[in-house]
Coordinates of C-alpha atoms in Angstrom, one line a residue:
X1 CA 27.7 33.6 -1.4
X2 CA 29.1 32.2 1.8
X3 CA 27.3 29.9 4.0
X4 CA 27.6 30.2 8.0
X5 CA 25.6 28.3 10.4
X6 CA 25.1 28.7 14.3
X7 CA 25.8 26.3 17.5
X8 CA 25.0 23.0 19.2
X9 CA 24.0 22.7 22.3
X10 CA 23.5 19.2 24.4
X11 CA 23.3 18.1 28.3
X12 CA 26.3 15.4 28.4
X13 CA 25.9 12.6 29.9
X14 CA 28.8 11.1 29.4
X15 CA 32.5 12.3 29.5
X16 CA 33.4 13.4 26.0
X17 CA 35.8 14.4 23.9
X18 CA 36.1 16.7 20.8
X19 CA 38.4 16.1 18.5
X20 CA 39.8 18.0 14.9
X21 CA 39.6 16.9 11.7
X22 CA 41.2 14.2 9.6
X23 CA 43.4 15.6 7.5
X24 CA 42.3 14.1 4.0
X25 CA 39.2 11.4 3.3
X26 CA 36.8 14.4 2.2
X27 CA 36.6 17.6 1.7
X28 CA 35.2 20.2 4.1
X29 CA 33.0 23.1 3.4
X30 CA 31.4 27.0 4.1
X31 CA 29.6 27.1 6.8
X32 CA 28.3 27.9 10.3
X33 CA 25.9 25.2 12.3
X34 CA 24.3 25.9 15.6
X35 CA 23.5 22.7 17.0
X36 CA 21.9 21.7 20.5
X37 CA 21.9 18.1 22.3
X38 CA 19.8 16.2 23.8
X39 CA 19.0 13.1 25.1
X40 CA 16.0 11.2 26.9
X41 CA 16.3 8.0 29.3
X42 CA 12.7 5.8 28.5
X43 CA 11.9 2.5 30.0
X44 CA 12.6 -0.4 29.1
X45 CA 9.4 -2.2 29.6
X46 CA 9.0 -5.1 27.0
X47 CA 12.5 -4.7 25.3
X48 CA 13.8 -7.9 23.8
X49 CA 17.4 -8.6 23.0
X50 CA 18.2 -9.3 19.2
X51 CA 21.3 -11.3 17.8
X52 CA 22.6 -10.9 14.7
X53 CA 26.3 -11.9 12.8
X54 CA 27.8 -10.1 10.7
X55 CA 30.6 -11.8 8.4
X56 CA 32.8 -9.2 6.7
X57 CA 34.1 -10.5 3.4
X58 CA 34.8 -10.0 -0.4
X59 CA 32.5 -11.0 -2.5
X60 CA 31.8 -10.3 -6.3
X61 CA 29.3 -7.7 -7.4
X62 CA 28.6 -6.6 -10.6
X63 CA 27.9 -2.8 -11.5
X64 CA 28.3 -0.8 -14.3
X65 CA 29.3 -3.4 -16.7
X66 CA 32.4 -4.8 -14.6
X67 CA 32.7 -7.2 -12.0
X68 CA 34.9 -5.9 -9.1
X69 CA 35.7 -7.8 -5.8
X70 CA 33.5 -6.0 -3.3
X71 CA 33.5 -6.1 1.0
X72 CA 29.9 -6.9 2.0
X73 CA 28.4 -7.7 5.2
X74 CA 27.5 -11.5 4.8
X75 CA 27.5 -11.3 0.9
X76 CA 25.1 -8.4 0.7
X77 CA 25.3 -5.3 -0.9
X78 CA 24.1 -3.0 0.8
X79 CA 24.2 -5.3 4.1
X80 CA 21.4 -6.5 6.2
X81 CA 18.6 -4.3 7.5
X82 CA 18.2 -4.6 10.8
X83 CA 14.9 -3.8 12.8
X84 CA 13.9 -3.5 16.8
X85 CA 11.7 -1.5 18.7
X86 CA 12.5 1.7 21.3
X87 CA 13.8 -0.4 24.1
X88 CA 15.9 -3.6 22.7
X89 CA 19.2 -4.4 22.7
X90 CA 21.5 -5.4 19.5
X91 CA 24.4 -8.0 20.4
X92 CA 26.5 -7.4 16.7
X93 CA 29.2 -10.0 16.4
X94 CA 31.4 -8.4 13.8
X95 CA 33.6 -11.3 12.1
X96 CA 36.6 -10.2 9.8
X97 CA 37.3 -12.3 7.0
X98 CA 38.3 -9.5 4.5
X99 CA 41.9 -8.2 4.0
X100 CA 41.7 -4.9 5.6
X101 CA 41.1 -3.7 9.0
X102 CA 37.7 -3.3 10.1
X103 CA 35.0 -1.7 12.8
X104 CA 31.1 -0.4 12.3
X105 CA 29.8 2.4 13.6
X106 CA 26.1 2.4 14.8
X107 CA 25.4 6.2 13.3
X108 CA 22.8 8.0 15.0
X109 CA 22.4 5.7 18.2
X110 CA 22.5 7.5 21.3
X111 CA 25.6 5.3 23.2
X112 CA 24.8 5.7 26.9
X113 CA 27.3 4.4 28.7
X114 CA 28.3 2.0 25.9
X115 CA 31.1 3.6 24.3
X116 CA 32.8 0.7 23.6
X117 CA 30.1 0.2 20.9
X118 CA 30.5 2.9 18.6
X119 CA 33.0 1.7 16.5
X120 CA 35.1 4.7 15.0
X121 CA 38.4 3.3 14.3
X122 CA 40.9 4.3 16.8
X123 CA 38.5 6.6 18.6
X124 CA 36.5 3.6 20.8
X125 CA 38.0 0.6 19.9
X126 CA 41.2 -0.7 18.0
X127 CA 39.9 -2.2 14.5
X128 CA 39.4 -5.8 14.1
X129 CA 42.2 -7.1 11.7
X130 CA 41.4 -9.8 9.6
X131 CA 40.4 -13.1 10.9
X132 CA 39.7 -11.7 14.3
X133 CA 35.9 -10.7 15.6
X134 CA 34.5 -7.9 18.2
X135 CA 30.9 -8.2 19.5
X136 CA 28.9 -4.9 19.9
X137 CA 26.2 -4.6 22.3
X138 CA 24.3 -1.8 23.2
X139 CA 20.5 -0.7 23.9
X140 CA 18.4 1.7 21.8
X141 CA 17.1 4.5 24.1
X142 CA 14.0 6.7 23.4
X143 CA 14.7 6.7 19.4
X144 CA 12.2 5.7 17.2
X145 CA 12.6 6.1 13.3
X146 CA 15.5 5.4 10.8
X147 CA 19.5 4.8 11.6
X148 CA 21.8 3.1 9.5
X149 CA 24.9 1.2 10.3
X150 CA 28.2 1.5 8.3
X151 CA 32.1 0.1 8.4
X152 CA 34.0 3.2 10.1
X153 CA 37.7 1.7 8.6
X154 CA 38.9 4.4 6.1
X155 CA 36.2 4.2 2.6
X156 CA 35.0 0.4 3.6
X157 CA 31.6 2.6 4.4
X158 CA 31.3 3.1 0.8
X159 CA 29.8 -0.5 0.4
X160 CA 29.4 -1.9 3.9
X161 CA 26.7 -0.1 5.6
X162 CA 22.6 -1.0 6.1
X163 CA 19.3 0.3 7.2
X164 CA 18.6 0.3 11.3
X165 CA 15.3 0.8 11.7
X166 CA 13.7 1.7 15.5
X167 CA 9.8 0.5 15.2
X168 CA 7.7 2.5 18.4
X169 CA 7.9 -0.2 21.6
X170 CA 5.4 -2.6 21.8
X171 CA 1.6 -1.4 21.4
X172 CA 2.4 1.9 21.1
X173 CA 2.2 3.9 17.4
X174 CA 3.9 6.2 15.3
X175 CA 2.5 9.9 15.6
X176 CA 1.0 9.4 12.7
X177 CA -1.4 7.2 10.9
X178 CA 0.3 3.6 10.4
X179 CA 1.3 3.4 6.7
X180 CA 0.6 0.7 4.5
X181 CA 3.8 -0.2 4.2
X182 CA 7.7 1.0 4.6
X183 CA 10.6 0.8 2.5
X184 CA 13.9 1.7 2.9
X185 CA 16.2 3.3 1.1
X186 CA 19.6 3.6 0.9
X187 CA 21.1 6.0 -1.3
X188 CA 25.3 5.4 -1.7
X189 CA 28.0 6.0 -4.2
X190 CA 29.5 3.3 -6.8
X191 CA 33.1 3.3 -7.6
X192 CA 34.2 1.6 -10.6
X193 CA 37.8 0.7 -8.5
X194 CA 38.5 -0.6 -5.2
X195 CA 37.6 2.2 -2.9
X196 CA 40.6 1.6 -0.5
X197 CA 42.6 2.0 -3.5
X198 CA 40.6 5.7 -4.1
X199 CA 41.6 6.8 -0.8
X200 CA 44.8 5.5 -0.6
X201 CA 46.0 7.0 -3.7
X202 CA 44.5 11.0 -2.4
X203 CA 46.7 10.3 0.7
X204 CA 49.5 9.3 -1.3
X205 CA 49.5 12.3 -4.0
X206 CA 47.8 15.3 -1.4
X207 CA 45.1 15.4 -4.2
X208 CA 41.4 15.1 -4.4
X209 CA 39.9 11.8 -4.2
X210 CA 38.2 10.3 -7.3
X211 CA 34.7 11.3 -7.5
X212 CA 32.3 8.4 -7.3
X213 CA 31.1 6.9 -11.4
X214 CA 27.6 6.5 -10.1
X215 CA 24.9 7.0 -7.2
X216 CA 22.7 3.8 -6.1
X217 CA 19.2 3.5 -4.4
X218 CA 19.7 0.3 -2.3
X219 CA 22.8 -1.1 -4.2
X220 CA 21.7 -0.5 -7.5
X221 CA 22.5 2.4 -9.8
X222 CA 19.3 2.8 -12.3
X223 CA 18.0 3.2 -15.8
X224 CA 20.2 6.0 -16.7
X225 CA 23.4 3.8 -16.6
X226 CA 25.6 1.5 -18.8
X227 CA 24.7 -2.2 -18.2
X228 CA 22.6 -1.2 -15.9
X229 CA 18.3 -1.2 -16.2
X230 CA 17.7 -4.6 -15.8
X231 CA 18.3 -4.6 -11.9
X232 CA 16.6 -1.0 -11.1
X233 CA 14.9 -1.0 -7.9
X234 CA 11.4 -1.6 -7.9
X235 CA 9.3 -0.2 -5.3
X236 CA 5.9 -1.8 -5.5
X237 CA 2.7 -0.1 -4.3
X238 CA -1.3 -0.3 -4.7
X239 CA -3.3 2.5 -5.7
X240 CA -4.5 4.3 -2.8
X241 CA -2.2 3.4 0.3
X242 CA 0.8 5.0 2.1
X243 CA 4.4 4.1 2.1
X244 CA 6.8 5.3 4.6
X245 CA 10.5 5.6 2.3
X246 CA 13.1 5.7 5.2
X247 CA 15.3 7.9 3.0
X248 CA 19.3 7.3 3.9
X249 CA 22.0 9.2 2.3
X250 CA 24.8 6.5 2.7
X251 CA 27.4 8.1 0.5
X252 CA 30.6 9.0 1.4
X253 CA 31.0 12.9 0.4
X254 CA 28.0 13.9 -1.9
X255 CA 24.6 15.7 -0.7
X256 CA 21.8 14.5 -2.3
X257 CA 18.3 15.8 -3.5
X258 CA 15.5 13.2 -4.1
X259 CA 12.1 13.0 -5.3
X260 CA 9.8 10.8 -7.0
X261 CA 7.9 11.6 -10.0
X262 CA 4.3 13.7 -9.3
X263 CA 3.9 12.4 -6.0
X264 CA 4.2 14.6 -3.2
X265 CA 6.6 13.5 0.4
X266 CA 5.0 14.5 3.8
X267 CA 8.4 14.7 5.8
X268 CA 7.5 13.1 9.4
X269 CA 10.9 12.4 10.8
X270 CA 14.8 12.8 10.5
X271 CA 17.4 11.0 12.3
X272 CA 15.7 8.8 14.4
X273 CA 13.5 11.9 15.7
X274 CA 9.8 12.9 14.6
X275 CA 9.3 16.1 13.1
X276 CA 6.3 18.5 12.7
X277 CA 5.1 17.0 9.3
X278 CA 5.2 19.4 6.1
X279 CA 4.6 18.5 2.9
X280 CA 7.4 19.0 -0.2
X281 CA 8.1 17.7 -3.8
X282 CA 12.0 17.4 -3.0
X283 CA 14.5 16.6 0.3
X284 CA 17.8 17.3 0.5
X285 CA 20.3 14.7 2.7
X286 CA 24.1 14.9 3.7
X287 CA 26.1 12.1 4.1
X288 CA 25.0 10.4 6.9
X289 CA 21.4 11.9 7.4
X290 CA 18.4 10.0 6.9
X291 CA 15.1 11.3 6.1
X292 CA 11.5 9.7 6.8
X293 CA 8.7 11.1 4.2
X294 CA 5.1 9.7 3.7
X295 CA 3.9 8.9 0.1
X296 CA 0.7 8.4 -0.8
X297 CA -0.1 6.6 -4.2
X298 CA -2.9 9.2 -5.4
X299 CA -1.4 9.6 -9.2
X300 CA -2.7 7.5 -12.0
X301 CA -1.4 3.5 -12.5
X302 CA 1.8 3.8 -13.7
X303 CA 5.4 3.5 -13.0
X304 CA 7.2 6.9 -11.9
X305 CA 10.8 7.4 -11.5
X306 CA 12.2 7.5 -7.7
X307 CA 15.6 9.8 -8.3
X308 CA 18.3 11.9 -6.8
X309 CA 22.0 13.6 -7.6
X310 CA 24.1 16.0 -6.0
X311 CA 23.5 19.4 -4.7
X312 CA 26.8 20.4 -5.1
X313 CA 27.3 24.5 -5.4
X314 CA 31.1 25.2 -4.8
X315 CA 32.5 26.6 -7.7
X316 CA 35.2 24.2 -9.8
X317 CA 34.7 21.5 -7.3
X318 CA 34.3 18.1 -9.1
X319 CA 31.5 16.0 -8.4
X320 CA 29.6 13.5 -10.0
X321 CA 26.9 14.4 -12.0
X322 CA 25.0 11.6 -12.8
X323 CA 21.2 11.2 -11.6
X324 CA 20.4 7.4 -9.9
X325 CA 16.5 6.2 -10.3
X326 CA 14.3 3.7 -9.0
X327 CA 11.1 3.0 -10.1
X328 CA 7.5 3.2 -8.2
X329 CA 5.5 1.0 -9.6
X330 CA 1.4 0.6 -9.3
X331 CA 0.5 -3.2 -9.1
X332 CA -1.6 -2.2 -11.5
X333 CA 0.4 -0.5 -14.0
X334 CA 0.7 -2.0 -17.9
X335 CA 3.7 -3.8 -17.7
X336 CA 7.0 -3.1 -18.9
X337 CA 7.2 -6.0 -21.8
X338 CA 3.8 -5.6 -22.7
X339 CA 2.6 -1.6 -22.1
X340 CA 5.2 -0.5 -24.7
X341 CA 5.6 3.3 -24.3
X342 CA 3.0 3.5 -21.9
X343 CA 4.9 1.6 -19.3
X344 CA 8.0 3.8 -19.0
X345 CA 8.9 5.8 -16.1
X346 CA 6.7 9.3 -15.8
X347 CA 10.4 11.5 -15.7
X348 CA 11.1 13.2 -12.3
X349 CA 11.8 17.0 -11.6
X350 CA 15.2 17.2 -9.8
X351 CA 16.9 20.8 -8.6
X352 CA 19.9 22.5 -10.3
X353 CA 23.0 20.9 -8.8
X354 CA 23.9 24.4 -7.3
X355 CA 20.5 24.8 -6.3
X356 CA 20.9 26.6 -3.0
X357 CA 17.6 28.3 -2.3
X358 CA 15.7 24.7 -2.6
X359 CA 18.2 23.1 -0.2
X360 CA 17.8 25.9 2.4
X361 CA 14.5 26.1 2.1
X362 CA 14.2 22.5 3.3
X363 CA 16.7 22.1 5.6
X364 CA 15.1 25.4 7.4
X365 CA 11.6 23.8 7.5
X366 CA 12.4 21.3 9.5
X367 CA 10.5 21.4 13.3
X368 CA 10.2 19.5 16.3
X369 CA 6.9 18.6 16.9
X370 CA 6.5 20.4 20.5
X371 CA 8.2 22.5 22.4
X372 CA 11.6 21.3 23.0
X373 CA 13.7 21.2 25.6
X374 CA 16.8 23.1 25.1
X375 CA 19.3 24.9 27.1
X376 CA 19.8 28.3 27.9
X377 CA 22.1 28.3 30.5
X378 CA 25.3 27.3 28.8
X379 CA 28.1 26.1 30.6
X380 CA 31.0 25.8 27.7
X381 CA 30.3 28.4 24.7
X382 CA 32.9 26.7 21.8
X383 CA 34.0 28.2 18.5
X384 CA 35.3 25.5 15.8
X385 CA 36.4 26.6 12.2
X386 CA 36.0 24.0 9.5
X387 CA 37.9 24.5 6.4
X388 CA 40.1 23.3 4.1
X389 CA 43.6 24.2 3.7
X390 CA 47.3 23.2 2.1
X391 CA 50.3 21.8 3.4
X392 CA 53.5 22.8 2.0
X393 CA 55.4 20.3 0.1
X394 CA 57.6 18.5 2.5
X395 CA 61.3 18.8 2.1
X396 CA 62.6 16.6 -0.3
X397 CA 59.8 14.6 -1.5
X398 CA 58.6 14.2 -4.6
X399 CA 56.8 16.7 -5.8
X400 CA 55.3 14.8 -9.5
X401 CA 53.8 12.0 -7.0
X402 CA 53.8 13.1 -3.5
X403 CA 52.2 17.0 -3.7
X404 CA 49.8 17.2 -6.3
X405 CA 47.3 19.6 -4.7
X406 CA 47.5 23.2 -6.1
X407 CA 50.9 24.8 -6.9
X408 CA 52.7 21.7 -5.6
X409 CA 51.0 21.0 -2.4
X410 CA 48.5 18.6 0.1
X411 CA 45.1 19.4 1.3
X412 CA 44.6 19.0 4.7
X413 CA 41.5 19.8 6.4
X414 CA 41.3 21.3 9.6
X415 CA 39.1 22.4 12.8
X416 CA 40.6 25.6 14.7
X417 CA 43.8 24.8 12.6
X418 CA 44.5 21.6 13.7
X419 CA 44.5 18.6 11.1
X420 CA 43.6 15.6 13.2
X421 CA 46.2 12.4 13.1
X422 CA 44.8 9.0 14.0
X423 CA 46.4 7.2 16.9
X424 CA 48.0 4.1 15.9
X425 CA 48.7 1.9 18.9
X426 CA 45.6 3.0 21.2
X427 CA 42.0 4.1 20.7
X428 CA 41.3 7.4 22.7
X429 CA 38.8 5.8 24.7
X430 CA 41.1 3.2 25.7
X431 CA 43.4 5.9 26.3
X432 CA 41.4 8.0 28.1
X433 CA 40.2 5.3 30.4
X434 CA 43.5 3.6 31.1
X435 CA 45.6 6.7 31.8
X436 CA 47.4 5.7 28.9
X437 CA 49.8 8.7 28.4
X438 CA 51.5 10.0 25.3
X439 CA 48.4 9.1 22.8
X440 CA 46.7 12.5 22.7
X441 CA 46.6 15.9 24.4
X442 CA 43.6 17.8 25.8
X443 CA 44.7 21.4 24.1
X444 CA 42.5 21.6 21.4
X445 CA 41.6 25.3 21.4
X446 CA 37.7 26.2 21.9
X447 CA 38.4 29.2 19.8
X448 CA 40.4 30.1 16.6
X449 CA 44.0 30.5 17.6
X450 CA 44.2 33.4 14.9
X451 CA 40.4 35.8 14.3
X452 CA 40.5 36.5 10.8
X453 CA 37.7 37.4 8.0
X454 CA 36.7 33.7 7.7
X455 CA 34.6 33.5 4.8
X456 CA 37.0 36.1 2.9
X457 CA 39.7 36.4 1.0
X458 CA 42.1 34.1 3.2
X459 CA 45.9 35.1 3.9
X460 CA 48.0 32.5 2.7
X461 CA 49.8 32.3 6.2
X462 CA 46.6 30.8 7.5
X463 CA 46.4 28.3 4.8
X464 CA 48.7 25.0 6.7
X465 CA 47.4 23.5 9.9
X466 CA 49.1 22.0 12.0
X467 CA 48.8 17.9 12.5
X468 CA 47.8 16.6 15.6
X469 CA 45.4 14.6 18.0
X470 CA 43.9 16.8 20.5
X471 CA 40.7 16.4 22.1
X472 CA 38.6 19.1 23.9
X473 CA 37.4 17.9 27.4
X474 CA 34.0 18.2 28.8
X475 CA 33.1 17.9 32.2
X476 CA 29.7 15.2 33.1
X477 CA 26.7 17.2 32.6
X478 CA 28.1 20.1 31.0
X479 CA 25.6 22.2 28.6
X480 CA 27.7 23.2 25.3
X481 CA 27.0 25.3 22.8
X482 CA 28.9 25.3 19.5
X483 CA 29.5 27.3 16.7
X484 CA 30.6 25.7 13.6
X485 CA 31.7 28.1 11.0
X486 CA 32.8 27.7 7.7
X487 CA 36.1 29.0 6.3
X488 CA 37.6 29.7 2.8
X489 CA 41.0 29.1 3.9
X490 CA 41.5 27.4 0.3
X491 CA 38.4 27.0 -1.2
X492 CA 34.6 27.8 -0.3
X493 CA 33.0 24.4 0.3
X494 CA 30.4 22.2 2.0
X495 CA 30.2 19.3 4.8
X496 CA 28.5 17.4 7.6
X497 CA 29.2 17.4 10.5
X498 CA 27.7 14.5 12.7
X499 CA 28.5 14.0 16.1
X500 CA 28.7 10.2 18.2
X501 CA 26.0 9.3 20.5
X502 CA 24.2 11.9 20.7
X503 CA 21.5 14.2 19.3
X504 CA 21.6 18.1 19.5
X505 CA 19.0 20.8 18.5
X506 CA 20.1 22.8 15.0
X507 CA 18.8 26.4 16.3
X508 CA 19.9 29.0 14.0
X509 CA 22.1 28.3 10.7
X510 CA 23.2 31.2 8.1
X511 CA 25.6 32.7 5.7
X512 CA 28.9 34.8 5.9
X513 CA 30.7 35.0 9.4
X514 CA 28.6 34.2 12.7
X515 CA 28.0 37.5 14.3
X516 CA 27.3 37.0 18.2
X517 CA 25.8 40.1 18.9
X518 CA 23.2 39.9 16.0
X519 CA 23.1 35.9 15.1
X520 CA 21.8 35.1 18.3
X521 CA 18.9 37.0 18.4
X522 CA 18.0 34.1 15.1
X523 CA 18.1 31.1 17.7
X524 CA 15.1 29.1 17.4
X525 CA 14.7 28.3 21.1
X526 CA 11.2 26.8 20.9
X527 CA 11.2 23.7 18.3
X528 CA 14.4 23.3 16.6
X529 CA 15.2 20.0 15.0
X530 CA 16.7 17.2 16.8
X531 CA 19.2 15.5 14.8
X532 CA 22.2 13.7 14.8
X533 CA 24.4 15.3 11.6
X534 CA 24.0 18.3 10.8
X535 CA 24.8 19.2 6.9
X536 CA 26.1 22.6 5.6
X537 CA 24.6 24.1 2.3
X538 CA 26.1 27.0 0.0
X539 CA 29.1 26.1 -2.0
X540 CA 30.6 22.9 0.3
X541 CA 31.5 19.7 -0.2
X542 CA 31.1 17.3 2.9
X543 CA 32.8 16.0 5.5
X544 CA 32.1 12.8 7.2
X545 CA 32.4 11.8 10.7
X546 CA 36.2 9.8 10.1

């Protein structure tokens, strides 16, 4: 079965620019999206200005029995969690004292008229080579909930990101009742090798990537792995009171489901955005999304396993397998050293990896909590095909080492059939603002230069994109609706797509090819949900925002 999704939509209130796809990191995926944006200007009464340093280094950091030089934000893996309220300001100074270029993108935050701060490399800002620094400052805007922060330098995001958390401003409350408590966490993936060295070696052969050897909850992999137990995560709780888990899916490429064992998760807010609260055993996240669910510690005393692993449903695509587990632990539970049998885990339930109907179901009950405000009079109606193909072999390389995709060639991925290439010398931005010339063009096409039966049987003349760095301009307050659909120009697959500094409404997603005289009549125009990535389901394997 073939996934599509439906269009975003957002008021921009900023110049913008949209660009293609990098042509290797991860792989892309099956699928339309209909997305919407949107954005909201509060006061700033009571807003207080919050410092923090951030020292980027290698440090040791033991997983999986090995002991592997890791970067880490000031020694920690993950980094730092940073908290403010709706209203403050962050001033970031970023120091580099690892051997590999370096920014760190603030994922989710709306970036009004702070561009400078967003921190993809070579889109907003040059990367900070080693033994230099960059300070970040920007204001948090009418978001309250869970962000994260994460390095946006090739794979360093696979262990240099944290938890940004957005508390309500000052004596006001969330719209629901105050939990007990709150704990984040921060679901990654665990290489046992340098991820650089993962990457590097894709872009080198044309292949896959490596998958990842394990999945974490905040750092640490679980019971169910080699060397292992002794440092699970231990979420403490009394019997009878509410935690609020701010749920982060901080890996690279895999979608995750997670649960914990016999409790139920009132969902209450994704993204940084509240959501009409429903009640489920199991979530589903994409790279980048983040997921805020009530738990309530009704069961008996005991300890119950916190888990998740993929949701991975394209056919012969690798993934990893494994299953990652904390623990939930009653304070008055037997304990472990003493309760025997009685004191392990109570199992959890986890969905089939290819479980689609589970991760559609949730994804599709998700609701703002009023009426939203989305646009209906669109100004720029955009088409953008996601998918990944093959590059031929280039003359005279070496095939054995250089080409060692399928039959002798490179994936590349590509949007509208353009495989995005980095600038080296200047970021866009600074491109774009200084009239620099000769570092991109503003032909990327709003439509497919070729219609063709997308999620079909493919022509092999539509498999190679072309390389380049386009970017599609928007004027200052344009309303845009997108369409993001899916191809199987190679291979049938899934991925997120999550846009800078902004939010947009998902109204409508679905399978096979979009259909704009019928799919449209499916927009939910009343309370779609705000978010800031959207993540495709049926047989993909993500993308992240490179």
């Amino acid at each position: 079965m073939n996934l599509s999704r439906s269009p975003f939509t957002q008021q921009v209130k900023k110049p913008i620019q949209k660009m293609a796809l990098s042509s290797i990191s991860t792989f892309f995926h099956l699928g339309l999206l209909l997305l919407l944006f949107a954005n909201a200007m509060p006061s700033l009464a009571s807003a207080k200005t919050h410092y923090h340093d951030f020292v980027v280094q290698a440090t040791p950091v033991k997983r999986l029995c090995n002991t592997h030089s890791t970067i880490t934000v000031n020694g920690q893996y993950p980094g730092p969690t940073l908290e403010v309220n709706n209203g403050d300001t962050l001033v970031v100074n970023v120091v580099n004292r690892a051997q590999y270029n370096v920014t760190i993108h603030w994922h989710g935050v709306r970036q009004m008229r702070t561009a400078w701060a967003d921190g993809p490399e070579f889109v907003t800002q040059c990367p900070i080579r080693p033994g230099g620094s960059y300070t970040y400052r920007f204001t948090i805007e009418g978001q309250e909930g869970t962000l994260w922060w994460h390095a946006h330098s090739s794979w360093l995001r696979a262990t240099v990101y944290g938890a940004l958390i957005i508390h309500p401003k000052e004596g006001s409350s969330y719209p629901f009742q105050k939990p007990t408590r709150e704990t984040p966490i921060l679901l990654g993936e665990w290489w046992n090798a340098n991820p650089i060295d993962v990457v590097r070696e894709a872009t080198r052969t044309g292949a896959a990537p490596n998958v990842s050897d394990a999945y974490t909850i905040n750092g640490q992999p679980g019971d169910f792995y080699n060397c292992s137990s002794a440092d699970t995560v231990i979420v403490p709780m009394d019997a009878g009171e509410t935690n609020l888990l701010r749920v982060v899916n901080s890996g690279l490429n895999q979608q995750l489901f997670f649960t914990v064992a016999n409790h139920k998760l009132t969902v209450v807010g994704a993204d940084a955005s509240y959501l009409k609260p429903f009640t489920t055993n199991v979530i589903m996240l994409g790279p980048g999304q983040t997921t805020d669910v009530l738990i309530t510690a009704d069961q008996p005393p005991a300890r119950y396993y916190i888990a998740a692993r993929a949701y991975a449903s394209a056919q012969g695509a690798p993934f990893d397998n494994t299953t990652t587990t904390a623990i939930l632990e009653y304070k008055t539970a037997p304990c472990p050293a003493k309760g025997g049998a009685s004191s392990k885990p109570v199992n959890a339930s986890l969905p089939k990896f290819n479980d689609t109907a589970t991760a559609t179901a949730f994804t599709t009950s998700l609701r703002s909590p009023q009426k939203a405000e989305v646009p209906t009079d669109i100004d720029e109606s955009l088409f953008f095909t996601v998918g990944l193909g093959i590059n031929q072999c280039p003359p005279g390389a070496n095939k054995a080492s250089t080409c060692q995709g399928p039959n002798g060639t490179r994936f590349a991925a590509s949007m509208n059939n353009i495989s995005f290439v980095l600038p080296s010398n200047f970021s866009l931005l600074q491109a774009h603002h200084q009239g620099i010339p000769g570092v991109f063009t503003t032909d990327f096409p709003a439509a497919p230069p070729v219609k063709f039966d997308y999620t079909g049987n493919v022509s092999q003349s539509l498999w190679q994109p072309v390389p380049a760095t386009k970017v599609y301009k928007l004027k200052y307050g344009a309303k845009v609706q997108v369409v993001l659909q899916g191809t199987s120009i190679f291979t049938a697959e899934n991925h997120p797509i999550h846009l800078h500094g902004y939010d947009f409404y998902i109204v409508a997603e679905g399978f096979g090819n979009f259909n704009p005289q019928k799919d449209t009549a499916k927009f939910n125009l009343v309370d779609p949900p705000m978010r800031n990535t959207a993540s495709g389901q049926e047989e993909m394997v993500p993308w992240y925002d490179k």
